[in-house]
Coordinates of C-alpha atoms in Angstrom, one line a residue:
Chain A
X1 CA 22.5 -37.9 -7.0
X2 CA 20.5 -36.2 -9.9
X3 CA 17.6 -35.4 -8.1
X4 CA 19.4 -34.0 -5.3
X5 CA 21.7 -31.3 -7.2
X6 CA 18.6 -30.4 -9.4
X7 CA 16.3 -29.6 -6.1
X8 CA 17.3 -25.9 -5.4
X9 CA 16.7 -25.0 -9.2
X10 CA 13.2 -26.9 -9.0
X11 CA 12.1 -25.1 -5.3
X12 CA 13.4 -21.6 -7.3
X13 CA 11.8 -22.3 -10.8
X14 CA 8.2 -21.5 -10.7
X15 CA 8.7 -18.0 -8.8
X16 CA 11.2 -17.5 -11.9
X17 CA 9.1 -18.3 -14.2
X18 CA 6.6 -15.9 -12.9
X19 CA 9.0 -13.2 -12.0
X20 CA 10.4 -13.3 -16.0
X21 CA 7.1 -13.9 -17.9
X22 CA 4.9 -11.6 -15.7
X23 CA 7.5 -8.4 -14.2
X24 CA 11.0 -8.3 -16.1
X25 CA 9.5 -9.3 -19.7
X26 CA 6.6 -7.0 -19.7
X27 CA 9.1 -4.2 -18.7
X28 CA 11.3 -4.4 -21.5
X29 CA 8.1 -4.9 -23.7
X30 CA 6.5 -1.8 -22.6
X31 CA 9.7 0.4 -23.0
X32 CA 9.9 -0.7 -26.7
X33 CA 5.7 -0.3 -26.9
X34 CA 6.2 3.5 -26.4
X35 CA 8.3 4.0 -29.5
X36 CA 5.3 2.3 -31.1
X37 CA 1.9 4.2 -32.7
X38 CA -1.7 3.6 -31.7
X39 CA -4.4 3.1 -33.8
X40 CA -3.7 3.2 -37.2
X41 CA 0.1 3.2 -36.7
X42 CA -0.4 0.1 -34.6
X43 CA 3.1 -2.0 -34.4
X44 CA 5.0 0.5 -37.1
X45 CA 7.9 2.3 -35.0
X46 CA 6.9 6.1 -34.2
X47 CA 10.3 7.3 -32.4
X48 CA 9.6 9.7 -29.5
X49 CA 6.4 11.1 -31.1
X50 CA 4.1 9.6 -28.3
X51 CA 6.8 11.3 -25.5
X52 CA 6.5 14.4 -27.5
X53 CA 2.3 14.6 -28.0
X54 CA 2.4 13.3 -24.2
X55 CA 4.5 16.4 -22.8
X56 CA 2.4 18.7 -24.9
X57 CA -0.9 17.2 -23.4
X58 CA -2.1 19.4 -20.2
X59 CA -3.1 16.4 -18.2
X60 CA 0.0 15.3 -18.3
X61 CA 1.8 18.6 -17.5
X62 CA -0.6 18.5 -14.5
X63 CA 0.4 15.1 -13.2
X64 CA 4.3 15.9 -13.6
X65 CA 3.4 19.1 -11.8
X66 CA 1.6 17.3 -9.6
X67 CA 4.9 14.7 -8.9
X68 CA 6.8 18.0 -7.7
X69 CA 4.0 19.3 -5.5
X70 CA 4.6 15.5 -3.9
X71 CA 8.1 16.1 -3.8
X72 CA 7.8 19.3 -1.6
X73 CA 5.0 18.0 0.5
X74 CA 6.9 15.0 1.2
X75 CA 9.1 16.4 4.2
X76 CA 5.7 17.0 6.0
X77 CA 4.6 13.1 5.2
X78 CA 7.7 12.2 6.9
X79 CA 7.7 14.8 10.2
X80 CA 4.2 14.1 10.9
X81 CA 4.7 10.2 12.0
X82 CA 8.4 11.0 12.9
X83 CA 6.6 13.2 15.6
X84 CA 4.0 11.5 16.6
X85 CA 6.4 8.1 16.9
X86 CA 8.6 10.5 19.3
X87 CA 6.1 11.6 21.8
X88 CA 5.0 7.9 21.7
X89 CA 8.3 6.7 22.8
X90 CA 8.7 9.2 25.0
X91 CA 5.2 7.6 26.9
X92 CA 3.2 10.8 26.4
X93 CA -0.2 9.7 28.5
X94 CA -2.1 7.1 26.3
X95 CA 0.9 5.8 24.1
X96 CA -0.3 2.7 23.7
X97 CA -3.9 3.6 22.3
X98 CA -2.7 6.3 20.3
X99 CA 0.0 3.4 18.6
X100 CA -2.7 1.1 18.0
X101 CA -5.4 4.1 17.0
X102 CA -3.3 5.9 14.5
X103 CA -2.3 2.2 12.8
X104 CA -6.1 1.5 12.2
X105 CA -6.2 3.5 8.6
X106 CA -3.5 1.6 7.1
X107 CA -5.4 -1.8 7.2
X108 CA -8.4 0.4 5.3
X109 CA -8.0 -0.3 0.8
X110 CA -7.4 3.2 -0.9
X111 CA -11.0 3.2 -2.3
X112 CA -12.7 2.5 1.0
X113 CA -10.7 5.6 2.3
X114 CA -12.0 7.4 -0.7
X115 CA -15.2 6.6 -0.5
X116 CA -15.5 7.2 3.2
X117 CA -13.7 10.7 2.5
X118 CA -16.4 11.2 -0.7
X119 CA -18.9 11.9 2.5
X120 CA -16.2 13.5 5.1
X121 CA -15.5 16.2 2.2
X122 CA -19.0 16.5 0.7
X123 CA -19.9 20.4 0.5
X124 CA -22.6 20.1 3.1
X125 CA -20.4 16.9 5.0
X126 CA -18.5 17.2 8.1
X127 CA -15.7 18.8 7.9
X128 CA -17.3 21.6 6.4
X129 CA -19.7 21.5 9.9
X130 CA -16.8 21.5 12.0
X131 CA -14.9 24.3 10.1
X132 CA -18.4 26.2 10.1
X133 CA -18.9 26.3 14.1
X134 CA -15.3 27.9 14.1
X135 CA -15.8 30.5 11.1
X136 CA -14.2 29.3 8.5
X137 CA -15.3 27.7 5.4
X138 CA -17.6 26.0 3.5
X139 CA -14.2 24.8 1.2
X140 CA -15.2 22.9 -1.8
X141 CA -12.5 20.7 -1.1
X142 CA -13.1 18.2 -4.1
X143 CA -14.3 20.7 -6.2
X144 CA -11.5 23.5 -6.6
X145 CA -8.6 23.0 -8.7
X146 CA -6.4 24.7 -6.6
X147 CA -7.7 22.8 -3.5
X148 CA -8.7 18.9 -4.7
X149 CA -5.4 17.9 -5.1
X150 CA -4.1 19.0 -1.4
X151 CA -6.9 17.1 -0.5
X152 CA -6.5 14.3 -1.8
X153 CA -2.8 14.1 -0.4
X154 CA -3.9 15.1 2.7
X155 CA -6.2 12.2 3.0
X156 CA -3.6 9.4 1.5
X157 CA -1.3 10.7 4.6
X158 CA -4.7 10.0 7.1
X159 CA -4.4 6.7 5.5
X160 CA -1.1 5.6 5.5
X161 CA 0.8 7.6 8.2
X162 CA -0.1 4.8 10.9
X163 CA 2.7 2.4 8.8
X164 CA 5.6 5.1 9.2
X165 CA 4.8 5.7 12.0
X166 CA 5.2 1.5 13.2
X167 CA 8.7 1.8 11.1
X168 CA 9.6 4.5 13.3
X169 CA 8.5 2.9 16.5
X170 CA 11.1 -0.1 15.5
X171 CA 13.8 2.5 14.5
X172 CA 13.3 4.1 18.2
X173 CA 13.6 -0.1 19.5
X174 CA 17.1 0.3 18.5
X175 CA 17.9 3.5 19.9
X176 CA 20.2 3.8 22.8
X177 CA 18.5 4.4 25.5
X178 CA 21.5 5.6 27.6
X179 CA 22.0 8.2 25.2
X180 CA 18.6 10.0 25.6
X181 CA 19.2 9.1 29.8
X182 CA 22.2 11.3 29.5
X183 CA 20.6 14.0 27.6
X184 CA 17.8 14.0 29.9
X185 CA 20.7 14.5 32.9
X186 CA 22.0 17.3 31.2
X187 CA 19.3 19.1 31.2
X188 CA 18.6 19.1 27.1
X189 CA 14.9 20.7 26.2
X190 CA 13.1 18.1 23.8
X191 CA 13.6 19.8 20.7
X192 CA 17.5 19.8 21.5
X193 CA 17.0 16.2 22.5
X194 CA 15.1 15.4 19.0
X195 CA 17.7 17.7 17.0
X196 CA 20.9 15.8 18.7
X197 CA 19.9 12.8 19.7
X198 CA 17.1 11.1 18.1
X199 CA 17.5 12.0 14.3
X200 CA 21.3 11.1 14.2
X201 CA 20.3 7.8 15.4
X202 CA 17.6 7.3 13.7
X203 CA 19.4 8.3 10.0
X204 CA 19.0 4.9 8.5
X205 CA 15.2 4.8 9.5
X206 CA 14.3 8.2 8.6
X207 CA 15.9 7.5 4.9
X208 CA 13.9 4.8 4.5
X209 CA 10.8 6.1 5.2
X210 CA 11.3 9.0 3.0
X211 CA 12.0 6.6 0.3
X212 CA 8.9 4.4 1.1
X213 CA 6.4 7.4 1.4
X214 CA 7.6 8.7 -1.9
X215 CA 7.1 5.7 -3.5
X216 CA 3.9 5.3 -1.7
X217 CA 3.1 8.3 -3.3
X218 CA 4.1 7.9 -7.0
X219 CA 2.3 4.6 -6.7
X220 CA -0.3 3.6 -4.3
X221 CA -2.7 6.7 -5.1
X222 CA -4.9 5.4 -7.8
X223 CA -7.9 3.6 -5.3
X224 CA -8.2 7.4 -3.9
X225 CA -8.1 9.3 -7.4
X226 CA -10.4 7.0 -9.2
X227 CA -12.7 7.2 -6.1
X228 CA -12.4 10.7 -5.1
X229 CA -11.9 12.6 -8.1
X230 CA -11.3 11.0 -11.2
X231 CA -8.4 13.4 -11.9
X232 CA -10.6 16.8 -11.7
X233 CA -11.3 19.0 -11.6
X234 CA -9.9 20.4 -14.6
X235 CA -7.5 17.7 -14.6
X236 CA -6.0 19.4 -11.6
X237 CA -5.5 16.2 -9.9
X238 CA -3.8 13.5 -12.4
X239 CA -0.5 11.5 -11.4
X240 CA 1.1 9.6 -14.0
X241 CA -0.3 6.6 -12.7
X242 CA -3.8 7.5 -13.4
X243 CA -2.7 9.2 -16.8
X244 CA -1.8 5.1 -18.0
X245 CA -4.9 3.8 -16.6
X246 CA -6.8 6.8 -18.7
X247 CA -4.9 6.6 -22.1
X248 CA -4.9 2.8 -22.1
X249 CA -8.7 2.0 -19.9
X250 CA -10.3 5.1 -21.2
X251 CA -8.8 6.8 -25.0
X252 CA -7.4 3.2 -26.0
X253 CA -4.0 4.9 -26.4
X254 CA -2.1 2.1 -24.9
X255 CA 1.1 3.2 -26.7
X256 CA 0.8 6.6 -25.0
X257 CA 0.1 4.9 -22.1
X258 CA 3.6 3.0 -22.1
X259 CA 5.5 6.1 -22.9
X260 CA 3.9 7.2 -19.6
X261 CA 5.2 4.0 -17.7
X262 CA 8.3 4.6 -19.3
X263 CA 8.4 8.0 -17.7
X264 CA 7.0 7.2 -14.2
X265 CA 9.4 4.3 -14.1
X266 CA 12.3 6.6 -14.4
X267 CA 11.4 8.8 -12.0
X268 CA 11.0 5.9 -9.6
X269 CA 14.0 5.0 -10.6
X270 CA 15.6 8.5 -9.3
X271 CA 14.0 7.8 -6.6
X272 CA 15.7 4.5 -5.9
X273 CA 18.9 6.0 -7.0
X274 CA 18.9 8.6 -4.6
X275 CA 18.3 6.0 -1.8
X276 CA 21.1 4.5 -2.7
X277 CA 23.4 6.9 -3.1
X278 CA 22.2 8.6 0.5
X279 CA 22.3 5.1 2.2
X280 CA 26.2 5.0 0.7
X281 CA 27.0 8.0 2.3
X282 CA 25.5 7.5 5.5
X283 CA 27.2 4.2 5.3
X284 CA 30.6 6.2 5.4
X285 CA 30.0 8.3 8.5
X286 CA 29.1 5.1 10.1
Chain B
X1 CA 9.7 18.4 37.5
X2 CA 6.2 19.7 37.1
X3 CA 6.5 21.2 33.7
X4 CA 7.9 18.3 32.5
X5 CA 4.9 16.3 33.0
X6 CA 2.8 19.7 32.1
X7 CA 4.5 19.2 28.3
X8 CA 3.5 15.3 28.2
X9 CA -0.1 16.6 28.8
X10 CA 0.2 19.5 26.3
X11 CA 1.3 17.1 23.9
X12 CA -1.5 14.4 24.7
X13 CA -4.3 16.8 23.9
X14 CA -3.9 17.2 20.4
X15 CA -2.6 13.6 20.2
X16 CA -6.1 12.4 21.5
X17 CA -7.6 14.7 18.8
X18 CA -6.0 13.4 15.7
X19 CA -7.2 9.9 17.5
X20 CA -10.4 11.4 17.2
X21 CA -10.3 12.8 13.7
X22 CA -8.3 9.0 13.0
X23 CA -11.8 6.9 14.1
X24 CA -14.2 9.4 13.6
X25 CA -14.7 8.5 9.8
X26 CA -15.5 5.9 10.2
X27 CA -17.4 5.9 13.2
X28 CA -19.6 8.6 11.0
X29 CA -19.7 6.3 8.1
X30 CA -21.2 3.1 10.2
X31 CA -23.9 5.6 11.3
X32 CA -24.6 6.6 8.6
X33 CA -25.0 3.0 7.1
X34 CA -27.7 1.8 10.0
X35 CA -29.7 4.9 9.3
X36 CA -33.1 5.3 7.5
X37 CA -33.0 7.2 4.3
X38 CA -35.1 10.4 5.8
X39 CA -33.0 10.4 8.9
X40 CA -29.9 10.9 6.8
X41 CA -31.4 13.5 4.9
X42 CA -32.6 15.5 8.0
X43 CA -29.5 15.5 10.4
X44 CA -26.2 13.3 9.2
X45 CA -24.2 13.8 12.5
X46 CA -26.9 12.4 15.1
X47 CA -26.7 9.3 16.3
X48 CA -29.2 6.7 14.4
X49 CA -32.3 6.0 16.8
X50 CA -33.7 3.2 14.8
X51 CA -31.1 0.4 13.0
X52 CA -31.7 -0.2 9.9
X53 CA -30.1 -3.2 9.1
X54 CA -32.3 -3.3 6.0
X55 CA -29.7 -1.4 4.3
X56 CA -26.7 -3.5 4.8
X57 CA -29.0 -6.2 3.2
X58 CA -30.2 -4.3 0.6
X59 CA -26.3 -3.4 -0.2
X60 CA -25.4 -7.1 0.5
X61 CA -28.3 -8.8 -2.0
X62 CA -29.4 -6.3 -4.8
X63 CA -26.3 -4.4 -5.4
X64 CA -24.3 -7.5 -5.3
X65 CA -22.1 -6.8 -2.9
X66 CA -22.2 -10.5 -2.1
X67 CA -21.4 -12.1 -5.4
X68 CA -18.1 -9.5 -5.4
X69 CA -17.6 -10.7 -1.8
X70 CA -17.3 -14.4 -3.1
X71 CA -15.1 -13.7 -6.0
X72 CA -12.7 -11.8 -4.2
X73 CA -12.2 -14.3 -1.0
X74 CA -11.9 -16.9 -3.5
X75 CA -9.2 -15.1 -6.0
X76 CA -7.5 -13.6 -2.2
X77 CA -7.1 -16.9 -0.4
X78 CA -5.8 -18.6 -3.9
X79 CA -2.9 -16.5 -4.3
X80 CA -2.2 -15.8 -1.1
X81 CA -1.9 -19.8 -0.7
X82 CA 0.2 -19.6 -4.1
X83 CA 2.4 -16.5 -3.0
X84 CA 3.3 -18.6 0.3
X85 CA 4.1 -21.8 -1.4
X86 CA 6.3 -20.3 -3.7
X87 CA 8.4 -17.6 -1.8
X88 CA 8.8 -19.7 0.6
X89 CA 10.3 -22.5 -1.7
X90 CA 12.3 -20.2 -3.5
X91 CA 13.2 -18.3 0.0
X92 CA 14.6 -21.8 1.3
X93 CA 16.7 -22.1 -2.1
X94 CA 17.9 -18.8 -1.9
X95 CA 19.1 -18.4 2.2
X96 CA 19.7 -22.2 2.8
X97 CA 21.2 -23.5 -0.8
X98 CA 24.1 -23.3 -2.6
X99 CA 23.8 -23.4 -6.2
X100 CA 25.1 -21.6 -9.5
X101 CA 23.2 -17.7 -9.8
X102 CA 21.6 -18.0 -6.7
X103 CA 23.4 -14.5 -6.2
X104 CA 22.1 -13.8 -9.2
X105 CA 19.0 -14.6 -8.6
X106 CA 18.2 -12.9 -5.8
X107 CA 19.1 -9.6 -7.6
X108 CA 16.6 -10.0 -9.9
X109 CA 14.0 -10.6 -7.3
X110 CA 15.6 -7.4 -5.6
X111 CA 15.2 -5.4 -8.9
X112 CA 11.5 -6.7 -9.6
X113 CA 10.8 -5.4 -6.2
X114 CA 11.2 -1.9 -7.7
X115 CA 8.9 -2.3 -10.1
X116 CA 5.7 -0.6 -9.8
X117 CA 2.5 -2.3 -11.6
X118 CA 1.7 1.2 -13.0
X119 CA 5.0 0.3 -15.1
X120 CA 4.4 -2.5 -16.3
X121 CA 0.1 -2.9 -16.7
X122 CA 0.1 -2.0 -20.5
X123 CA 2.3 -4.7 -21.8
X124 CA 1.2 -7.0 -18.8
X125 CA -2.4 -6.8 -20.0
X126 CA -1.4 -7.4 -23.3
X127 CA 0.5 -10.7 -22.6
X128 CA -2.1 -11.8 -20.4
X129 CA -4.8 -11.0 -23.3
X130 CA -2.7 -12.8 -25.9
X131 CA -2.5 -15.8 -23.8
X132 CA -6.4 -15.8 -22.8
X133 CA -5.9 -15.3 -19.2
X134 CA -8.0 -12.0 -19.2
X135 CA -11.3 -11.5 -17.7
X136 CA -10.5 -15.6 -15.9
X137 CA -9.9 -16.1 -12.2
X138 CA -6.7 -17.8 -13.4
X139 CA -5.2 -14.9 -14.6
X140 CA -6.2 -12.1 -11.8
X141 CA -4.7 -14.8 -9.0
X142 CA -1.5 -15.1 -11.2
X143 CA -1.4 -11.0 -11.7
X144 CA -1.2 -10.9 -7.9
X145 CA 1.4 -13.7 -7.3
X146 CA 3.7 -11.6 -9.6
X147 CA 3.1 -8.4 -8.4
X148 CA 3.2 -10.0 -4.6
X149 CA 6.2 -13.1 -5.2
X150 CA 9.1 -10.3 -5.2
X151 CA 8.2 -9.0 -2.0
X152 CA 7.2 -12.7 -0.2
X153 CA 10.7 -14.0 -1.6
X154 CA 12.8 -11.1 0.0
X155 CA 11.2 -11.4 3.4
X156 CA 11.3 -15.2 3.4
X157 CA 14.5 -15.5 2.6
X158 CA 15.6 -13.0 5.5
X159 CA 13.5 -14.7 7.6
X160 CA 14.9 -18.3 6.7
X161 CA 18.8 -16.6 7.3
X162 CA 18.0 -16.8 10.8
X163 CA 17.1 -20.5 11.0
X164 CA 20.7 -22.0 12.1
X165 CA 22.6 -24.2 9.5
X166 CA 23.0 -26.6 12.4
X167 CA 19.4 -27.8 12.3
X168 CA 19.8 -27.9 8.3
X169 CA 22.7 -30.0 8.4
X170 CA 21.2 -32.4 11.2
X171 CA 18.1 -33.1 9.2
X172 CA 20.0 -33.9 6.2
X173 CA 22.2 -36.4 8.5
X174 CA 19.1 -38.2 9.3
X175 CA 18.2 -39.1 5.7
X176 CA 16.1 -36.2 4.5
X177 CA 16.4 -35.1 1.1
X178 CA 15.9 -31.1 0.0
X179 CA 12.5 -31.0 -0.4
X180 CA 12.4 -33.6 3.0
X181 CA 14.3 -30.7 4.9
X182 CA 11.9 -28.1 3.0
X183 CA 8.7 -30.0 3.7
X184 CA 9.9 -30.9 7.5
X185 CA 11.7 -28.3 8.7
X186 CA 11.2 -24.7 7.2
X187 CA 7.7 -25.0 6.9
X188 CA 7.2 -25.5 9.9
X189 CA 9.6 -23.5 11.8
X190 CA 8.9 -20.6 9.6
X191 CA 5.4 -20.7 11.0
X192 CA 5.4 -16.7 12.2
X193 CA 7.2 -15.2 8.9
X194 CA 4.7 -17.1 7.0
X195 CA 2.0 -15.9 9.0
X196 CA 2.6 -12.1 8.7
X197 CA 3.4 -12.1 5.0
X198 CA 0.6 -14.1 4.8
X199 CA -1.5 -11.3 6.2
X200 CA 0.2 -8.4 4.6
X201 CA -0.6 -10.2 1.2
X202 CA -4.2 -10.8 1.8
X203 CA -4.3 -7.0 2.8
X204 CA -2.4 -6.0 -0.4
X205 CA -4.4 -8.5 -2.5
X206 CA -7.7 -7.5 -0.6
X207 CA -7.3 -4.1 -0.8
X208 CA -6.2 -3.9 -4.5
X209 CA -8.4 -2.3 -7.3
X210 CA -6.0 -1.6 -9.9
X211 CA -5.0 -4.5 -11.1
X212 CA -8.5 -6.1 -10.5
X213 CA -9.9 -3.4 -12.7
X214 CA -7.2 -4.2 -15.0
X215 CA -7.6 -7.7 -15.3
X216 CA -11.1 -8.3 -14.9
X217 CA -13.7 -6.3 -17.2
X218 CA -16.8 -8.3 -17.2
X219 CA -19.6 -6.9 -14.1
X220 CA -20.0 -10.6 -12.5
X221 CA -16.1 -11.0 -12.2
X222 CA -15.6 -8.0 -10.0
X223 CA -13.5 -8.1 -7.2
X224 CA -15.4 -6.5 -3.6
X225 CA -13.1 -3.1 -4.3
X226 CA -13.9 -2.4 -7.8
X227 CA -17.8 -3.5 -6.2
X228 CA -17.5 -0.6 -4.2
X229 CA -16.1 1.8 -6.9
X230 CA -19.4 1.3 -9.2
X231 CA -21.8 1.7 -5.7
X232 CA -21.5 5.8 -5.9
X233 CA -22.9 5.4 -9.3
X234 CA -25.6 3.7 -9.1
X235 CA -26.2 4.7 -5.1
X236 CA -25.5 8.6 -5.2
X237 CA -29.4 9.3 -4.2
X238 CA -29.1 6.6 -1.1
X239 CA -26.1 7.5 0.9
X240 CA -27.0 5.0 3.7
X241 CA -27.2 2.4 0.9
X242 CA -23.8 3.4 -0.2
X243 CA -22.1 3.6 3.2
X244 CA -23.7 0.3 4.1
X245 CA -21.7 -1.0 1.0
X246 CA -18.4 0.6 2.4
X247 CA -18.9 -0.7 5.6
X248 CA -19.1 -4.5 3.9
X249 CA -16.1 -4.2 2.3
X250 CA -14.3 -2.8 5.0
X251 CA -15.3 -5.3 7.9
X252 CA -12.9 -8.0 6.7
X253 CA -9.9 -6.1 7.1
X254 CA -11.1 -4.7 10.5
X255 CA -11.6 -7.9 11.9
X256 CA -7.5 -8.6 10.6
X257 CA -6.6 -5.1 12.4
X258 CA -8.6 -6.0 15.9
X259 CA -7.0 -9.4 16.1
X260 CA -3.9 -9.5 14.3
X261 CA -2.2 -6.1 14.5
X262 CA 1.0 -7.1 15.8
X263 CA 1.8 -9.3 12.5
X264 CA 0.9 -6.8 10.4
X265 CA 3.8 -4.4 12.3
X266 CA 6.0 -7.3 12.4
X267 CA 6.0 -7.5 8.7
X268 CA 6.4 -4.0 7.9
X269 CA 8.8 -3.2 10.3
X270 CA 10.9 -6.7 9.0
X271 CA 10.6 -5.0 5.8
X272 CA 12.1 -2.0 7.1
X273 CA 15.0 -3.1 9.3
X274 CA 16.4 -5.9 6.3
X275 CA 16.1 -3.6 3.5

């Protein structure tokens, strides 16, 4: 039966065609593109010119510095949902309500979150009003170059910690409750229980959250940056993804944008390889 | 042990404050959306005394939110249906059929999963422009399908692996062709996964702004999220109307959150435990 033999190929063909034509092929095209020129030099090979220009560009340097900042803030962004999940798992009063309330911002678009926080973080907005009642501030959250990036990352964490929380709770469901009971019998304190029972039992989940949080920070903050700061003030809130957009969409420099894309891809590759090596190491320990 | 119970309550207080901080921004926005402009300027915090539905109506009609809403609805619906169809077909083949190259295909899918849109957006825009698909609805649908298909295939493949092979074999003995097995067994039995993955894809597509910005330069082709980004410029001196527009755009996903929270969580955790 010829048609039966062909059936698997017919079933995968449309998906395969789309993925190859619109994801894998553009990747190759883009890397190649990054070594060509823009404008008058369109289509001619220019070697590493785009890369050299980009690394001297103050906004791209700012984007790379901010990637470094994200790496530094990553443990915090993972610890918050981890700790909250622990408390929910240990059934603090109201844990069911907390669980579902915390998840709610995760369904909102970064654009909506950004628009809402434009109101919340306005100079005369709610946050500064609250701070004023306890004698602090006001802070120019989105206008101060030293503060704006922290504000945007904070909003990103506000919007996404619910997703990580759900992943942590799924990890907890696989945790051996006998171990927890034993710890309780032995009179272990909460910090001891977290350190000696929960963290070792959740190694894989923690790693998964680390990697997905990092990927999320590198690739899904565009909406926030676009709505909240447009990369400003003074270029202080650029990220590689925003740089790609500006060069492609505003500056009409697609080849330069491709070079930035390639650098972003390399950063993602490093994150991915780190994940694999960490998982391998964890696998050996099992 | 009374002090243990005390600790739990001590922990619960900051958690409750955090829950408040999670909800308050949306409550504030909804309140502002229903305020008269004058009341907003005088006092933006107090609960609105007169419900100004006019703001919502203004945002819906004169700003063009209705048009953007319709654009999003059409594009997202078609994209999600295509994603589920193509994803389940490929998932079935990769999980339950043996053929040359299936392993390589699955690995290729996994690799594509790790290519973020930002990395391919410049060449993709060029490919789309060369084939005349830029600034068209089919072009945007294709871009969404391409973006979220690897993830869809990955989850459908892992779900179909949990369907016992005996069921597939029995269906074949009953005289079903491969296509018959797909239509009569895999599609109906895959419903829970299709629902979860479908909701997640709906969220992704509805909430997207970057792909839509890149693919749809014309103002009347804007999707809802791009429409929201343009509100600020138009209504910077009329915050209640601005807030109304934001609220309109948030409502569909809030509905999904209220009624289908479980399915979203299932989809998210399926990705984590199988990954």
